[in-house]
Protein backbone atom coordinates (compact mmCIF):
# COMPACT_ATOMS: atom_id res chain seq x y z
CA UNK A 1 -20.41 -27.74 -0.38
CA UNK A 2 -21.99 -26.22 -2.99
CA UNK A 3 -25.09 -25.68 -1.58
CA UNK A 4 -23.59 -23.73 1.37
CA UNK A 5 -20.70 -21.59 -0.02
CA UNK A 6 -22.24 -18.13 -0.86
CA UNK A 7 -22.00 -16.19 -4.08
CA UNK A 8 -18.53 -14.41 -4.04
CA UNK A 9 -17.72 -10.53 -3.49
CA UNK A 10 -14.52 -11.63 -5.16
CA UNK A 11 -14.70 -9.71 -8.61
CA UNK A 12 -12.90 -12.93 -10.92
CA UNK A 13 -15.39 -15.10 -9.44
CA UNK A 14 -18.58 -13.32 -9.63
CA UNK A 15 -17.71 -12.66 -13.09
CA UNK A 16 -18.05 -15.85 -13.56
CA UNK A 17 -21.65 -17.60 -14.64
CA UNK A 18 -23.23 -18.99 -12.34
CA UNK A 19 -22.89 -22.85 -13.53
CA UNK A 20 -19.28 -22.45 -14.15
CA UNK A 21 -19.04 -20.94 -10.59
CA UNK A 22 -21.09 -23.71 -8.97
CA UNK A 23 -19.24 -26.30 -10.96
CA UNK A 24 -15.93 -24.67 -9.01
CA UNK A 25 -17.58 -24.30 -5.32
CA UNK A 26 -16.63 -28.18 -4.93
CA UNK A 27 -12.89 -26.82 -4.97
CA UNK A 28 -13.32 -23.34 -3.05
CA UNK A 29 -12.38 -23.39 0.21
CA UNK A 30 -13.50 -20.57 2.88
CA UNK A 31 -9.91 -19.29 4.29
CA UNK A 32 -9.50 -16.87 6.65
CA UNK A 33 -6.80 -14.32 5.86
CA UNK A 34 -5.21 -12.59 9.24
CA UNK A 35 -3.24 -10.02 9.53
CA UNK A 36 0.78 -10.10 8.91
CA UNK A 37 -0.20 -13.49 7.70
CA UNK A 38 2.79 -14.87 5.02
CA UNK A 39 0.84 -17.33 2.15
CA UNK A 40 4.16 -17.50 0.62
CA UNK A 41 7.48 -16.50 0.69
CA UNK A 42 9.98 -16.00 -2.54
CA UNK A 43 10.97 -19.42 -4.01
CA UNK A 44 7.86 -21.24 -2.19
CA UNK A 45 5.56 -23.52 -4.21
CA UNK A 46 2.04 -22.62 -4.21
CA UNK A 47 -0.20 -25.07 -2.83
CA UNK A 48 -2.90 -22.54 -2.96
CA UNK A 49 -4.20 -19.77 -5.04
CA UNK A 50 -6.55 -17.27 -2.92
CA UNK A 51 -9.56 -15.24 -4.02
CA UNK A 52 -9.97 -12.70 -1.58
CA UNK A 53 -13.47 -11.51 -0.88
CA UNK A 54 -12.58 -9.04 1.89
CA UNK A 55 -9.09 -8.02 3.06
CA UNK A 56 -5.74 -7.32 1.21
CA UNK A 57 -2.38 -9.05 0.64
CA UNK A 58 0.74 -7.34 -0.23
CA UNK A 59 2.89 -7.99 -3.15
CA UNK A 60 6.57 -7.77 -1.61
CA UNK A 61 9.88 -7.93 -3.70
CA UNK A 62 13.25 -7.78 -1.61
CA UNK A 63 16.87 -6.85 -2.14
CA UNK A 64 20.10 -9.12 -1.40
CA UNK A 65 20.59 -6.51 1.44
CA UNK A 66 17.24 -7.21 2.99
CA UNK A 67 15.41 -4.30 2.13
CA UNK A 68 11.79 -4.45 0.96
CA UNK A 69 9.53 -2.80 -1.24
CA UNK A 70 5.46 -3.42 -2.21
CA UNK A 71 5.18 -3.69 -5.91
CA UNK A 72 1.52 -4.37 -6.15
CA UNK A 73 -1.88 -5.01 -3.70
CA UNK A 74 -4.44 -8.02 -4.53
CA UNK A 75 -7.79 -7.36 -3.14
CA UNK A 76 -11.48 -8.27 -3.49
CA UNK A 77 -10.48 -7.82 -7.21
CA UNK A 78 -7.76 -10.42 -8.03
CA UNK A 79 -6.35 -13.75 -7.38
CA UNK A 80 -3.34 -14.00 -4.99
CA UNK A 81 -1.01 -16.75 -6.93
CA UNK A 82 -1.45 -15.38 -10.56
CA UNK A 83 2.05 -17.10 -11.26
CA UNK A 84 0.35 -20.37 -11.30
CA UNK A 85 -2.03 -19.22 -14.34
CA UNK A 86 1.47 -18.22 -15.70
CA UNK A 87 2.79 -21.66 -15.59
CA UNK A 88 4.97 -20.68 -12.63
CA UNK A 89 4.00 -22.91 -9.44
CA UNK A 90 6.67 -20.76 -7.56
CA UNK A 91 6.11 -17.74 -5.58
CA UNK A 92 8.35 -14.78 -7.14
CA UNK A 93 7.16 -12.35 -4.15
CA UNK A 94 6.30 -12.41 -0.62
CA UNK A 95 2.77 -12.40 -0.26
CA UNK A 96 1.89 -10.40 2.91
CA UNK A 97 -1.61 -10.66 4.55
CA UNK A 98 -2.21 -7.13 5.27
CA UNK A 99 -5.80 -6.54 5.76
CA UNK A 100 -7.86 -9.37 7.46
CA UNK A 101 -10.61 -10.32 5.50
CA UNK A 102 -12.08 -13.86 4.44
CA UNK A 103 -11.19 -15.36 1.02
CA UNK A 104 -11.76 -18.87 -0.89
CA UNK A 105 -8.70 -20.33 -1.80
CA UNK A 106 -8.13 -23.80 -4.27
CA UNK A 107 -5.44 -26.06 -5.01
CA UNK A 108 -3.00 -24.80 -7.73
CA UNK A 109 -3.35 -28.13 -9.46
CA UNK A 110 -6.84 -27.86 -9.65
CA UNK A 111 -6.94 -24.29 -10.38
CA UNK A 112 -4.81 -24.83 -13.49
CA UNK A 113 -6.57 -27.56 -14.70
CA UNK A 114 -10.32 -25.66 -14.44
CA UNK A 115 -8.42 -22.57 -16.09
CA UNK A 116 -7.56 -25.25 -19.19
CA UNK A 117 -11.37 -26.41 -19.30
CA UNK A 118 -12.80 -23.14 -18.90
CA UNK A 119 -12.47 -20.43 -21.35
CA UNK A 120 -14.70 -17.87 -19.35
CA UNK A 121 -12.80 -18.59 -16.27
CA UNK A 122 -9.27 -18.19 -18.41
CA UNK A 123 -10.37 -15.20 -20.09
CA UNK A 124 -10.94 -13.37 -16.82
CA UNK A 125 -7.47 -14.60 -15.41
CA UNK A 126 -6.20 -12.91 -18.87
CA UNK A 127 -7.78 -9.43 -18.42
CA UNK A 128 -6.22 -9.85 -14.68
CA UNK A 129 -2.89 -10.32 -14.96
CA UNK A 130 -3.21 -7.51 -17.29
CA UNK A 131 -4.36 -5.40 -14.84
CA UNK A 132 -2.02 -6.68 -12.50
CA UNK A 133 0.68 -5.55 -14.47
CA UNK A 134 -0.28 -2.22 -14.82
CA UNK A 135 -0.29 -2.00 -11.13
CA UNK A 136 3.58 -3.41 -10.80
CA UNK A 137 4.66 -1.13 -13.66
CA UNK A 138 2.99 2.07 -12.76
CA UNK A 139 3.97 1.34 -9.03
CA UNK A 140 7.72 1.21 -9.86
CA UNK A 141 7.17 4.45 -12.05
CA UNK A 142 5.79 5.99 -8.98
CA UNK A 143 8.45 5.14 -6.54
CA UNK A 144 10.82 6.18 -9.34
CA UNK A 145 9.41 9.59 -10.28
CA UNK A 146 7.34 10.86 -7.56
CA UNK A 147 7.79 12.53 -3.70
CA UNK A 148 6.52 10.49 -0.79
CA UNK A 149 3.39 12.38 -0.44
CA UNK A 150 2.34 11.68 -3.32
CA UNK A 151 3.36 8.56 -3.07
CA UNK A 152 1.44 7.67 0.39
CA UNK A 153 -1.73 9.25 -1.16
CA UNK A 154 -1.62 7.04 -3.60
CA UNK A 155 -1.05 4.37 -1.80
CA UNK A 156 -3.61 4.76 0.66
CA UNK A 157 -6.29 5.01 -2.00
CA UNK A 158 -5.61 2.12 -3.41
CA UNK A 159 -5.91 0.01 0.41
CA UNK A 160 -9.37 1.68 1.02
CA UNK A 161 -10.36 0.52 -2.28
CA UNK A 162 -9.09 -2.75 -1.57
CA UNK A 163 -10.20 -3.08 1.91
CA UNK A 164 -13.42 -0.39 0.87
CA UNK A 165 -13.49 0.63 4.51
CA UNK A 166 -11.55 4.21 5.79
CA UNK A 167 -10.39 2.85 8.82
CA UNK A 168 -6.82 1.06 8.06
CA UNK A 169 -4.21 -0.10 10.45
CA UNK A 170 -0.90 0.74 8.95
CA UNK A 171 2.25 1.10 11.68
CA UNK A 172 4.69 3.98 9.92
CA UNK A 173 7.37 1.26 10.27
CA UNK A 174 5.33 -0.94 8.05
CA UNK A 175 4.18 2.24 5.80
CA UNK A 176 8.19 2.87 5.11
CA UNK A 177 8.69 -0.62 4.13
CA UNK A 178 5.57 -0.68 1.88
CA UNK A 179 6.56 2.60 0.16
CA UNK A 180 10.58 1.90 0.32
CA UNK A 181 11.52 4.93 2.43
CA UNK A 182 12.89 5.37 5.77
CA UNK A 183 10.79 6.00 8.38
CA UNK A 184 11.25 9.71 9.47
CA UNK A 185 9.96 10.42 5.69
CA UNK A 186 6.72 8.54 6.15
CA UNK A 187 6.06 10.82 9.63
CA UNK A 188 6.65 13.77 7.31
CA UNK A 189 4.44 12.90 4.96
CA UNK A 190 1.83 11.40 7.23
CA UNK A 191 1.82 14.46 9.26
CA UNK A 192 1.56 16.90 6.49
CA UNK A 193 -1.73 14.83 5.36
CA UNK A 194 -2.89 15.00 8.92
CA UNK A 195 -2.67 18.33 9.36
CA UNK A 196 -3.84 19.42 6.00
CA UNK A 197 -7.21 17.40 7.64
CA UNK A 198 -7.05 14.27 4.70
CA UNK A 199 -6.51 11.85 7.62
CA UNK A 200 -6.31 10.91 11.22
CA UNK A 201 -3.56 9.00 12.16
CA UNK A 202 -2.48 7.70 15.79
CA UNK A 203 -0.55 5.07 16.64
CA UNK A 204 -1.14 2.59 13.61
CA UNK A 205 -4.33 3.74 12.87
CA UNK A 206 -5.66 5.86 9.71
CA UNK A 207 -8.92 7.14 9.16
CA UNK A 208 -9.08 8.98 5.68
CA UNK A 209 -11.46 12.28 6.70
CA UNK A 210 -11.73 13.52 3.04
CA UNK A 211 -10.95 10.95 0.15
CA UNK A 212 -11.79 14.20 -2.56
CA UNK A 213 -8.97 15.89 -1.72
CA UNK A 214 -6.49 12.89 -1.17
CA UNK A 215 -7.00 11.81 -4.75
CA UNK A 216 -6.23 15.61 -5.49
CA UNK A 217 -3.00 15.37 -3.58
CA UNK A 218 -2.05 12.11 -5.12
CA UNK A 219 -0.12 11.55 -8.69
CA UNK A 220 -1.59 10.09 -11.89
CA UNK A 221 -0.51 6.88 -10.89
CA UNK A 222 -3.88 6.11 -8.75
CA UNK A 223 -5.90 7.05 -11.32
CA UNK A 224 -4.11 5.03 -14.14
CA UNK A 225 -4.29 1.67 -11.92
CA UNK A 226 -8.02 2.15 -10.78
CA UNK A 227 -9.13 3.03 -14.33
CA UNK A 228 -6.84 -0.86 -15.15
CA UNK A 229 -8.87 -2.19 -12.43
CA UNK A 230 -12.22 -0.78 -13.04
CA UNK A 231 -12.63 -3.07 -15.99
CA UNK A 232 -16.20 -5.30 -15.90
CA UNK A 233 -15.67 -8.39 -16.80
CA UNK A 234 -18.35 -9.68 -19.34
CA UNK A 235 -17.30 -13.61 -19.05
């Protein structure tokens, strides 16, 4: 296997060197992540952690009355199952496959044992879940503090960095769970964005036409998770 599975896109991996990651291939397995995909639900065990290389998965936290909110977005930069490096086998969130993209995933046993053996490889996972954090906490600041515009600005960003492509397929029933709101606020604010020319957007569809002025329109909060996630890792 490891003389057929290509170098990674996925930034944990390719920070890794390249015996450490060839020494790993034997346990990465090619796994295709499709869209509206679940790889766990709250209270699951995690077989599996997943290194995405394309696509994006959702971090979803719900209520007792059913309602849903995304507290964070794992992408080509980050390891979907960080609870296991936390000592938690159990999935706290729903993890949502919202993007399709390809991705190596390995078993969480394994995983945990290579992250004992391997200081580069536990070093990375460190500077991750760092990052991750930020994401979660500025996220919840954001839904706190700021208007839906804002809000879906943000939010958008941070898929087309995740997905790097300006073609997403978002329904706005699925935008109003992600951002927590009801739907006739995520029309609003979609259609204010349209119009002002920052995106297209028909039936599921966004293109982002001018990424300049979305970040303009957007709060802090992008910029204070992309600078967290624009860390290079020096393992």
């Amino acid at each position: 296997m490891s003389e057929t599975l290509p170098r990674p896109t996925n930034k944990l991996l390719a920070a890794l060197s390249p015996e450490t990651y060839e020494r790993l291939t034997p346990h990465l397995e090619p796994f295709q992540l499709n869209h509206s995909n679940v790889l766990a639900e709250i209270g699951d065990r995690m077989e599996y952690v997943y290194f995405p290389n394309t696509g994006m998965v959702s971090i979803l936290s719900h209520t007792e009355d059913g309602s849903t909110l995304e507290v964070g977005i794992t992408g080509f930069d980050g390891v979907v199952g960080l609870s296991v490096f936390l000592g938690v086998d159990e999935s706290q969130y729903r993890l949502l496959v919202q993007g399709k993209g390809e991705a190596f995933r390995m078993e969480t046993a394994t995983f945990k044992a290579e992250c004992d053996r391997e200081p580069s490889l536990q070093k990375v996972m460190l500077r991750y879940t760092q990052a991750l954090m930020t994401q979660i906490t500025q996220a919840a600041v954001c839904n706190r503090f700021h208007d839906v515009e804002a809000r879906l600005c943000r939010w958008l960003l941070q898929s087309q960095d995740c997905m790097r492509s300006s073609e997403l397929h978002l329904t706005q029933d699925f935008l109003a769970t992600m951002l927590g709101v009801h739907r006739p606020g995520v029309t609003i604010a979609a259609g204010t964005l349209q119009n002002a020319g920052l995106i297209q957007y028909n039936r599921g569809h966004i293109t982002i036409l001018d990424r300049m002025r979305l970040e303009s329109a957007s709060c802090e909060c992008y910029e204070v998770i992309k600078g967290t996630f624009s860390w290079q890792p020096d393992a």
